[in-house]
CSV table of C-alpha atoms in Angstrom, one decimal:
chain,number,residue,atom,x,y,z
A,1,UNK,CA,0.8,-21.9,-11.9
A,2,UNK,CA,-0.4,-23.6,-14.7
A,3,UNK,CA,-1.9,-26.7,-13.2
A,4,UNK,CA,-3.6,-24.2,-11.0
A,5,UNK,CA,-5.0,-22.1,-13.6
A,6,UNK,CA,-6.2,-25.4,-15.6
A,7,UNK,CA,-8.7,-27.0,-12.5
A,8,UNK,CA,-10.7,-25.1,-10.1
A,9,UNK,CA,-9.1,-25.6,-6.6
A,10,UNK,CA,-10.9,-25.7,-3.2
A,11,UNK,CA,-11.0,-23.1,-0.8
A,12,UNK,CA,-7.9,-24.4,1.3
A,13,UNK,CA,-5.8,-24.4,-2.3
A,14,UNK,CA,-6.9,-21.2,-3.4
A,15,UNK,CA,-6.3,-19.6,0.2
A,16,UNK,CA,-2.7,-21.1,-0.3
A,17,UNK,CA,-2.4,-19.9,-4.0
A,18,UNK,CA,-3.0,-16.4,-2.8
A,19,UNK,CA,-1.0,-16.5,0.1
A,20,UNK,CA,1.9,-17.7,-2.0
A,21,UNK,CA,1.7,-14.4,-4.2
A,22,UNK,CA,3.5,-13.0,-1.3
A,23,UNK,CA,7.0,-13.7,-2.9
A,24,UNK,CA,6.1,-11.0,-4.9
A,25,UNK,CA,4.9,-8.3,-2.3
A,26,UNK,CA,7.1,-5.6,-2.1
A,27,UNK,CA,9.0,-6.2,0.8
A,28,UNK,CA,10.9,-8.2,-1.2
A,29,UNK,CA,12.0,-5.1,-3.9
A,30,UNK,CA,15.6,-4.1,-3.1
A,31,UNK,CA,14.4,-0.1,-1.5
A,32,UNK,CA,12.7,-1.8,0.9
A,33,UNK,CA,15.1,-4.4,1.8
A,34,UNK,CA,17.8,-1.2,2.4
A,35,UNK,CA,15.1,1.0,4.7
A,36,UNK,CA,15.4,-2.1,7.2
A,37,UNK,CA,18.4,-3.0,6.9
A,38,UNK,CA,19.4,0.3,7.6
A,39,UNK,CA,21.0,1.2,4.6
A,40,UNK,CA,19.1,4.0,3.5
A,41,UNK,CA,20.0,7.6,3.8
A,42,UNK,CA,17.7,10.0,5.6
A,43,UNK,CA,16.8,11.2,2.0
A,44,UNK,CA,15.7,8.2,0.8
A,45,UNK,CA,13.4,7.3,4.1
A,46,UNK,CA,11.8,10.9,3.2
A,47,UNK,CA,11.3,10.1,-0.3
A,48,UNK,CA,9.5,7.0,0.4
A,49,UNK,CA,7.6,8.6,3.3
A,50,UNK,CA,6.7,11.8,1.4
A,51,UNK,CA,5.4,9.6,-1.5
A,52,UNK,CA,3.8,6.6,0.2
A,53,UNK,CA,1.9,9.6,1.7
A,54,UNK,CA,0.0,9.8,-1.8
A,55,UNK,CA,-1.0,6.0,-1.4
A,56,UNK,CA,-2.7,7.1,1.8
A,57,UNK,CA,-4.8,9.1,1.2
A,58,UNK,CA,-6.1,7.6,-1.6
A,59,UNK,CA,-7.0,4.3,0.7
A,60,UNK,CA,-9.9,5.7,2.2
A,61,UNK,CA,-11.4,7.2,-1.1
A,62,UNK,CA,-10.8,3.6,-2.8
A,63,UNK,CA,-12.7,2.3,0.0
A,64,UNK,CA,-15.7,4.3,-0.5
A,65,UNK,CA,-15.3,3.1,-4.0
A,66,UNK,CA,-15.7,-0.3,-3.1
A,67,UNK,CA,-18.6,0.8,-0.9
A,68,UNK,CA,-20.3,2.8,-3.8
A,69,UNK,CA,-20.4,-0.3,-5.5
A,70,UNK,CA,-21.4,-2.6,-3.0
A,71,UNK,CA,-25.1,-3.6,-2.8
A,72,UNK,CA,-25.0,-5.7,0.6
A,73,UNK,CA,-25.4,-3.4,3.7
A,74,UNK,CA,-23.5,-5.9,6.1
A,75,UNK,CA,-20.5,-6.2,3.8
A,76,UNK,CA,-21.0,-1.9,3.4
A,77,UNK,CA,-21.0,-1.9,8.0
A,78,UNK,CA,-18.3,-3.7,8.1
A,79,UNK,CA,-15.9,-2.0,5.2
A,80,UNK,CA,-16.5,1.3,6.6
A,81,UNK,CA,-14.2,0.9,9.1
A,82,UNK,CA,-11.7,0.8,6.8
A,83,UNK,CA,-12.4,4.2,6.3
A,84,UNK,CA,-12.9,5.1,9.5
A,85,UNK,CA,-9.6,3.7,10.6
A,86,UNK,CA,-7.8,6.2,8.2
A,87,UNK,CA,-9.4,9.0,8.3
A,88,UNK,CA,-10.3,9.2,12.0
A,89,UNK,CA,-13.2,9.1,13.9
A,90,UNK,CA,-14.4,9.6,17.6
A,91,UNK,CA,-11.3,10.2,19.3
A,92,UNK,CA,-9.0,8.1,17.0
A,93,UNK,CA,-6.1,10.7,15.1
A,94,UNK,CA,-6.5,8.2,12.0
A,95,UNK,CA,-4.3,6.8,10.0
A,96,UNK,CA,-3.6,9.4,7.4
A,97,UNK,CA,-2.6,11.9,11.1
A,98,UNK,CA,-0.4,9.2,12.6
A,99,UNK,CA,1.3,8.9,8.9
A,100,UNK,CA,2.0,12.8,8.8
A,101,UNK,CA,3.8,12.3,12.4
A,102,UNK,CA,5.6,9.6,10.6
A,103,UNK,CA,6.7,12.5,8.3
A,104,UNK,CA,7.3,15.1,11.1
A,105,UNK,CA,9.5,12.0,13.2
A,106,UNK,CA,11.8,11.9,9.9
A,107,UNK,CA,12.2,16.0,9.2
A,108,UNK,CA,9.5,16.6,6.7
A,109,UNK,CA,7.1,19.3,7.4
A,110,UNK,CA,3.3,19.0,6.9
A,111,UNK,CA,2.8,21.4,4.3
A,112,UNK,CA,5.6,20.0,2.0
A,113,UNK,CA,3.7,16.2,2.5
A,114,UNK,CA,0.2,17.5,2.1
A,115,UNK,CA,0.6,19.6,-0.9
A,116,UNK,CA,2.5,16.8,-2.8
A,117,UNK,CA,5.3,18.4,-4.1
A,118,UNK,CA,7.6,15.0,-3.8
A,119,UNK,CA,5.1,12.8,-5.2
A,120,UNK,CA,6.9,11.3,-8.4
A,121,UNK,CA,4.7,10.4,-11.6
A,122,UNK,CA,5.6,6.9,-11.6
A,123,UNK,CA,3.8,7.1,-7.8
A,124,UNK,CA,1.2,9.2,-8.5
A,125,UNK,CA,0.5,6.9,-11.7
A,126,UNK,CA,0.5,3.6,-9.7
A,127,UNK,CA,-1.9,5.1,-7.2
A,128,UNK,CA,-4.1,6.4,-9.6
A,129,UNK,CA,-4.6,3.4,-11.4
A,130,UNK,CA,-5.2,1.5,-8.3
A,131,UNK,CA,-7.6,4.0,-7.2
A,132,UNK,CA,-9.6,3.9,-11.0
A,133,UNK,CA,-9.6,-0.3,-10.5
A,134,UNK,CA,-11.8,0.4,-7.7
A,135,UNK,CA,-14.3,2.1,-8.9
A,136,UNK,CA,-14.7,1.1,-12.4
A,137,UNK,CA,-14.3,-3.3,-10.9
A,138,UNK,CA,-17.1,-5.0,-9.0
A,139,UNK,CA,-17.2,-4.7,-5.5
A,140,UNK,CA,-15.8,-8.3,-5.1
A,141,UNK,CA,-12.5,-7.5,-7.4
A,142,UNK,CA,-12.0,-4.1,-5.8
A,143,UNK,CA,-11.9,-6.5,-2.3
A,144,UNK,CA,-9.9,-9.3,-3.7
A,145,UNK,CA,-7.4,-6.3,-4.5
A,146,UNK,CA,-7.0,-5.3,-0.8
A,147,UNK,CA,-5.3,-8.6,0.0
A,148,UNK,CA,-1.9,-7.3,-0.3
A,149,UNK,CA,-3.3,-6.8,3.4
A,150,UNK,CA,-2.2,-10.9,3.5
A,151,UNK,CA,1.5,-10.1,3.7
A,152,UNK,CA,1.0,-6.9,5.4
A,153,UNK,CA,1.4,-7.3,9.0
A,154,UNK,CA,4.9,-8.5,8.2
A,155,UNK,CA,6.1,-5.6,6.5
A,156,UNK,CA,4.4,-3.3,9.8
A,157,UNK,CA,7.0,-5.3,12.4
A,158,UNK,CA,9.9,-5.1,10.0
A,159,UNK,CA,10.0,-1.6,10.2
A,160,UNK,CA,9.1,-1.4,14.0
A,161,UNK,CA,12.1,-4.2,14.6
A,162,UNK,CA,14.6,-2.5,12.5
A,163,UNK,CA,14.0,1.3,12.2
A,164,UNK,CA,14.8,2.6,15.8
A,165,UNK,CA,18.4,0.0,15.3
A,166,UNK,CA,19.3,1.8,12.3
A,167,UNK,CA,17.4,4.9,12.2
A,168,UNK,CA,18.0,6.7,15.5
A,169,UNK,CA,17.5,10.0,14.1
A,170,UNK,CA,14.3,9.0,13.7
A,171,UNK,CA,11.3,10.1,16.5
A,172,UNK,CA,9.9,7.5,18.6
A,173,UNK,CA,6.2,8.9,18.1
A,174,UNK,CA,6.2,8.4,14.4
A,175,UNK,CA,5.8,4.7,14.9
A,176,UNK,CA,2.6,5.2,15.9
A,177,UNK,CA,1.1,4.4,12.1
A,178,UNK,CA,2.5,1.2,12.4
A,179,UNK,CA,1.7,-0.2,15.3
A,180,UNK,CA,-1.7,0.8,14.6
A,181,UNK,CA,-2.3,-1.2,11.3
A,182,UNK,CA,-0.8,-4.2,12.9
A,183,UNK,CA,-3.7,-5.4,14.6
A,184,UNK,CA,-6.3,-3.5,11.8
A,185,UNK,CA,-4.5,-5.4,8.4
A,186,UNK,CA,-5.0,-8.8,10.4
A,187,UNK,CA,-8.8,-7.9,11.1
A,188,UNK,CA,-9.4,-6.4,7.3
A,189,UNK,CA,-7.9,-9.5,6.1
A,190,UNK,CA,-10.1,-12.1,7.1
A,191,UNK,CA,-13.3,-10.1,6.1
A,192,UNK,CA,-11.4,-9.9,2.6
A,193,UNK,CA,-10.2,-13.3,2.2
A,194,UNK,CA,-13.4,-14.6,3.2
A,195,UNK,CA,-15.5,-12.0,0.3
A,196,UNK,CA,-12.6,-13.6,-2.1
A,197,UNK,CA,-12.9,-16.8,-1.3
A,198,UNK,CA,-16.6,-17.4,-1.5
A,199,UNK,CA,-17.1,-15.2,-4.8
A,200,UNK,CA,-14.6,-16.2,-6.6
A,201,UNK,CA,-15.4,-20.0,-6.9
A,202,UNK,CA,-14.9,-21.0,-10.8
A,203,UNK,CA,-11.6,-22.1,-12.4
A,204,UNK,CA,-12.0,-18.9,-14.8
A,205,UNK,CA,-13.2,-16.8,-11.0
A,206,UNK,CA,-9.8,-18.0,-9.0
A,207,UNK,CA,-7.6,-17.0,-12.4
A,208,UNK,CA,-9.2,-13.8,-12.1
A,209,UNK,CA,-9.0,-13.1,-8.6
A,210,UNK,CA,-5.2,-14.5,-8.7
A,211,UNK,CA,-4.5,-11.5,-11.4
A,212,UNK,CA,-5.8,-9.0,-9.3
A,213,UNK,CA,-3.7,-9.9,-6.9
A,214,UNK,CA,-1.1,-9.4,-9.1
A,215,UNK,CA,-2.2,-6.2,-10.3
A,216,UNK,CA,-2.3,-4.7,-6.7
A,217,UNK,CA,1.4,-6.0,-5.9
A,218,UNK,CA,2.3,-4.9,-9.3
A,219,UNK,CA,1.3,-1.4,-7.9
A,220,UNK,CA,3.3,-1.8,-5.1
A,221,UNK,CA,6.6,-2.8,-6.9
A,222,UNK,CA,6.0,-0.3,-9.6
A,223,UNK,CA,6.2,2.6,-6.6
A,224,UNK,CA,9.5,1.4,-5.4
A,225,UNK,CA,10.6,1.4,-8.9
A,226,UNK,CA,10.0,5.0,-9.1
A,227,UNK,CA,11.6,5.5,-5.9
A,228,UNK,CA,14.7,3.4,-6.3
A,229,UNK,CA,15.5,5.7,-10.2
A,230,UNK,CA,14.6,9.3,-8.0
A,231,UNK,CA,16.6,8.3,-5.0
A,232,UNK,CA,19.0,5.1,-5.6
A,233,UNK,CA,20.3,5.6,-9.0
A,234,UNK,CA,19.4,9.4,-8.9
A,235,UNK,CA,17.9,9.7,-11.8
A,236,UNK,CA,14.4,11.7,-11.0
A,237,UNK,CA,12.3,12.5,-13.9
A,238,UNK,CA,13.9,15.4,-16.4
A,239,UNK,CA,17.1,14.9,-14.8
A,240,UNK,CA,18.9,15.5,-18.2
A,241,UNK,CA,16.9,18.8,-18.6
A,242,UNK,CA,16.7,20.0,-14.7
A,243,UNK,CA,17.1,19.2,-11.2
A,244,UNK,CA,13.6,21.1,-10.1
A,245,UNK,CA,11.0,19.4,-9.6
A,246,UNK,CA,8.9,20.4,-12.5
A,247,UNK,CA,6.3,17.3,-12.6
A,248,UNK,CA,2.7,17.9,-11.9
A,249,UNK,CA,1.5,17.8,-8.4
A,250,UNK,CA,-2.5,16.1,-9.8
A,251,UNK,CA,-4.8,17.5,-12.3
């Protein structure tokens, strides 16, 4: 990466150089590796569920972030389906609905997802600070930090291969979240890559834009982290001093 960040490359070598951050997307991070291939236990698949959950609901409001600071109507008409895909519109459940059937097909209830309860701090403090890029970043670097949505599609069919193998306990109508985002992650990512790649155009622009990246799939990693201590290693946070869950549920 060196030679990279020393030269300013042309869009076909800075498309590549961000596509290659994908040995670093999370589906890479041991958790994730055990939910498909089926070695997780059913309390592990609702810990992630129940915490992803956090993540979101906090995608649509980081949108609007990006949309608050956006001064070009066309890029604003075409973002907002972002939001729309998640929070629903005109017939479509949403994104955020077909995740809480996710948590219903794997024997959480609604109420114990929605009000949070399972959301660790290390997750909630990932999110956050994902969600506090966006609105404090220019439009262009709150974009460039969707592009996680480059390796996404991936992760979508992983689950939907593997899950109903390993995970028969499982409801078939809670795959319904990721079916959906297969086709949407491949449509939000070109309108993304191609913000990214015509803004950021200076050697000291593509460095930037290549540490955002890394920021976002920093995030990513840092949730499994938290997950992998409160469910692998069962360790939650004030294990020594209690097993309640006595962390803050947002402030």
């Amino acid at each position: 990466m060196n030679a990279i960040a020393n030269t300013v490359m042309n869009r076909s070598d800075f498309e590549q150089a961000l596509r290659d951050k994908g040995r670093f997307y999370h589906i890479h991070h041991p958790y994730h590796k055990a939910m498909y291939s089926g070695q997780c236990t059913q309390e592990q698949i609702r810990g992630w569920v129940a915490n992803r959950y956090y993540y979101q609901i906090m995608i649509p409001r980081k949108d609007a972030a990006i949309m608050a600071n956006c001064p070009d109507a066309g890029v604003r008409q075409l973002w907002l389906q972002r939001i729309l895909d998640h929070d629903g519109h005109d017939g479509d459940c949403g994104g955020i609905e077909a995740w809480l059937c996710l948590a219903e097909s794997v024997g959480l209830s609604r109420e114990e997802v929605i009000d949070q309860r399972h959301v660790l701090p290390g997750v909630r403090f990932a999110v956050d600070a994902y969600l506090n890029f966006a609105r404090r970043a220019t439009w262009q670097e709150a974009a460039c930090s969707s592009l996680t949505e480059l390796f996404a599609p991936e992760i979508h069919q992983s689950r939907l291969d593997s899950w109903p193998l390993h995970y028969p306990w499982i409801e078939e109508g809670g795959y319904s979240y990721f079916r959906k985002r297969l086709s949407e992650a491949r449509r939000d990512v070109e309108h993304g890559l191609t913000i990214t790649l015509e803004h950021f155009t200076t050697q000291a622009q593509q460095a930037r834009a290549l540490d955002i990246l890394q920021f976002k799939l920093d995030i990513l990693w840092s949730i499994l982290d938290a997950l992998t201590m409160a469910y692998s290693h069962e360790t939650p946070p004030f294990h020594t001093v209690t097993d309640q869950q006595v962390w803050h549920r947002g402030l």
